[in-house]
């Protein structure tokens, strides 16, 4: 029998967080052992934010519900449901949801997200 050319993930890896944000990795290092790319579903609560970071991977974000704010190399970009954004690796970025409603979105990272390559700044 030949090797299968697909990876079925019956349930996402739920990333433990302390800030109320839901992170479900469906494809990636933690969930499927994939290092080339990752796919995660996330829900950021109202008034959520995280420290600046300078990831070494590209990240595509697609907002499904609510709004999300990005500070990218000094620029401020806000996405709403139905909009997408590509942030290239090496950009200094800060993600937040300063709004009153949750923000639900999907994120694709190439190569895959890794705590070792996100390069978060200390608070």
Coordinates of C-alpha atoms in Angstrom, one line a residue:
X1 CA 0.0 0.0 0.0
X2 CA 1.4 3.4 -0.9
X3 CA 1.7 6.4 1.4
X4 CA -1.4 8.5 1.7
X5 CA -1.1 12.0 0.1
X6 CA -3.4 13.7 2.6
X7 CA -3.5 14.3 6.3
X8 CA -6.9 14.1 8.0
X9 CA -7.1 16.1 11.3
X10 CA -10.4 15.1 13.0
X11 CA -10.1 17.8 15.7
X12 CA -8.0 20.9 16.0
X13 CA -5.2 21.4 18.6
X14 CA -6.6 24.0 21.0
X15 CA -3.7 26.3 22.0
X16 CA -3.7 27.1 25.8
X17 CA -4.1 30.9 26.4
X18 CA -4.4 33.1 29.4
X19 CA -6.0 36.1 27.7
X20 CA -9.4 34.8 26.7
X21 CA -8.5 34.3 23.0
X22 CA -9.5 31.0 21.3
X23 CA -6.9 29.5 19.1
X24 CA -7.7 26.3 17.2
X25 CA -4.9 25.0 15.0
X26 CA -6.3 22.8 12.3
X27 CA -3.0 22.3 10.3
X28 CA 0.5 23.1 11.5
X29 CA 3.3 22.0 13.7
X30 CA 1.2 21.3 16.9
X31 CA -1.8 19.7 15.2
X32 CA -0.5 17.7 12.2
X33 CA 3.3 18.0 12.4
X34 CA 3.3 20.2 9.2
X35 CA 6.1 22.8 9.0
X36 CA 5.4 24.3 5.6
X37 CA 2.2 26.1 6.5
X38 CA -0.4 26.4 9.2
X39 CA -4.1 27.1 9.4
X40 CA -5.8 28.3 12.6
X41 CA -9.3 29.5 13.5
X42 CA -9.3 32.2 16.2
X43 CA -11.8 34.3 18.2
X44 CA -10.4 37.4 19.9
X45 CA -12.5 38.8 22.8
X46 CA -13.4 42.5 22.9
X47 CA -10.6 44.7 24.1
X48 CA -7.9 42.0 23.5
X49 CA -4.4 42.7 22.4
X50 CA -1.0 41.1 22.4
X51 CA 2.6 42.5 22.4
X52 CA 4.4 43.5 19.2
X53 CA 6.1 40.8 17.3
X54 CA 8.3 40.4 14.2
X55 CA 7.4 37.0 12.8
X56 CA 9.7 35.3 10.2
X57 CA 6.7 33.8 8.4
X58 CA 4.1 35.4 6.1
X59 CA 0.6 35.5 7.6
X60 CA -2.7 35.9 5.8
X61 CA -5.7 36.8 8.0
X62 CA -9.4 36.6 6.8
X63 CA -11.9 38.1 9.2
X64 CA -15.2 36.2 9.4
X65 CA -17.0 38.3 12.1
X66 CA -16.3 41.5 13.9
X67 CA -13.2 43.7 13.3
X68 CA -9.5 43.4 14.0
X69 CA -6.8 46.1 14.2
X70 CA -3.2 45.6 12.9
X71 CA -0.3 48.0 13.6
X72 CA 2.3 47.1 10.9
X73 CA 5.6 48.9 10.8
X74 CA 3.9 52.1 12.1
X75 CA 0.8 51.9 9.9
X76 CA -2.7 51.1 11.3
X77 CA -5.0 48.8 9.3
X78 CA -8.4 47.7 10.4
X79 CA -10.2 44.7 8.8
X80 CA -13.9 43.9 9.0
X81 CA -15.8 40.7 8.1
X82 CA -15.1 39.6 4.5
X83 CA -11.7 41.3 4.3
X84 CA -8.3 39.8 4.1
X85 CA -4.7 41.0 4.7
X86 CA -1.3 39.5 3.9
X87 CA 1.6 40.6 6.3
X88 CA 5.0 39.6 5.0
X89 CA 7.6 38.0 7.3
X90 CA 9.9 40.5 8.9
X91 CA 7.3 43.2 9.5
X92 CA 6.9 44.4 13.1
X93 CA 3.2 43.9 13.9
X94 CA 0.8 44.2 16.8
X95 CA -2.6 42.5 16.7
X96 CA -5.6 43.8 18.7
X97 CA -9.4 43.9 19.0
X98 CA -10.1 47.2 20.7
X99 CA -13.8 47.0 19.7
X100 CA -16.9 46.0 21.7
X101 CA -17.6 42.7 19.8
X102 CA -15.6 39.5 19.4
X103 CA -13.5 39.1 16.2
X104 CA -13.6 35.7 14.5
X105 CA -10.9 35.1 11.9
X106 CA -8.8 32.5 10.1
X107 CA -5.0 32.7 9.8
X108 CA -2.7 31.0 7.4
X109 CA 1.1 31.1 8.0
X110 CA 3.8 30.2 5.5
X111 CA 6.0 28.6 6.8
X112 CA 3.9 27.3 9.7
X113 CA 3.5 29.3 12.9
X114 CA 6.0 28.5 15.6
X115 CA 6.6 30.0 19.0
X116 CA 10.3 30.0 18.0
X117 CA 9.8 32.2 14.9
X118 CA 7.0 34.6 16.1
X119 CA 9.6 36.8 17.9
X120 CA 7.2 38.4 20.4
X121 CA 8.5 41.4 22.3
X122 CA 8.6 41.3 26.1
X123 CA 5.9 43.5 27.7

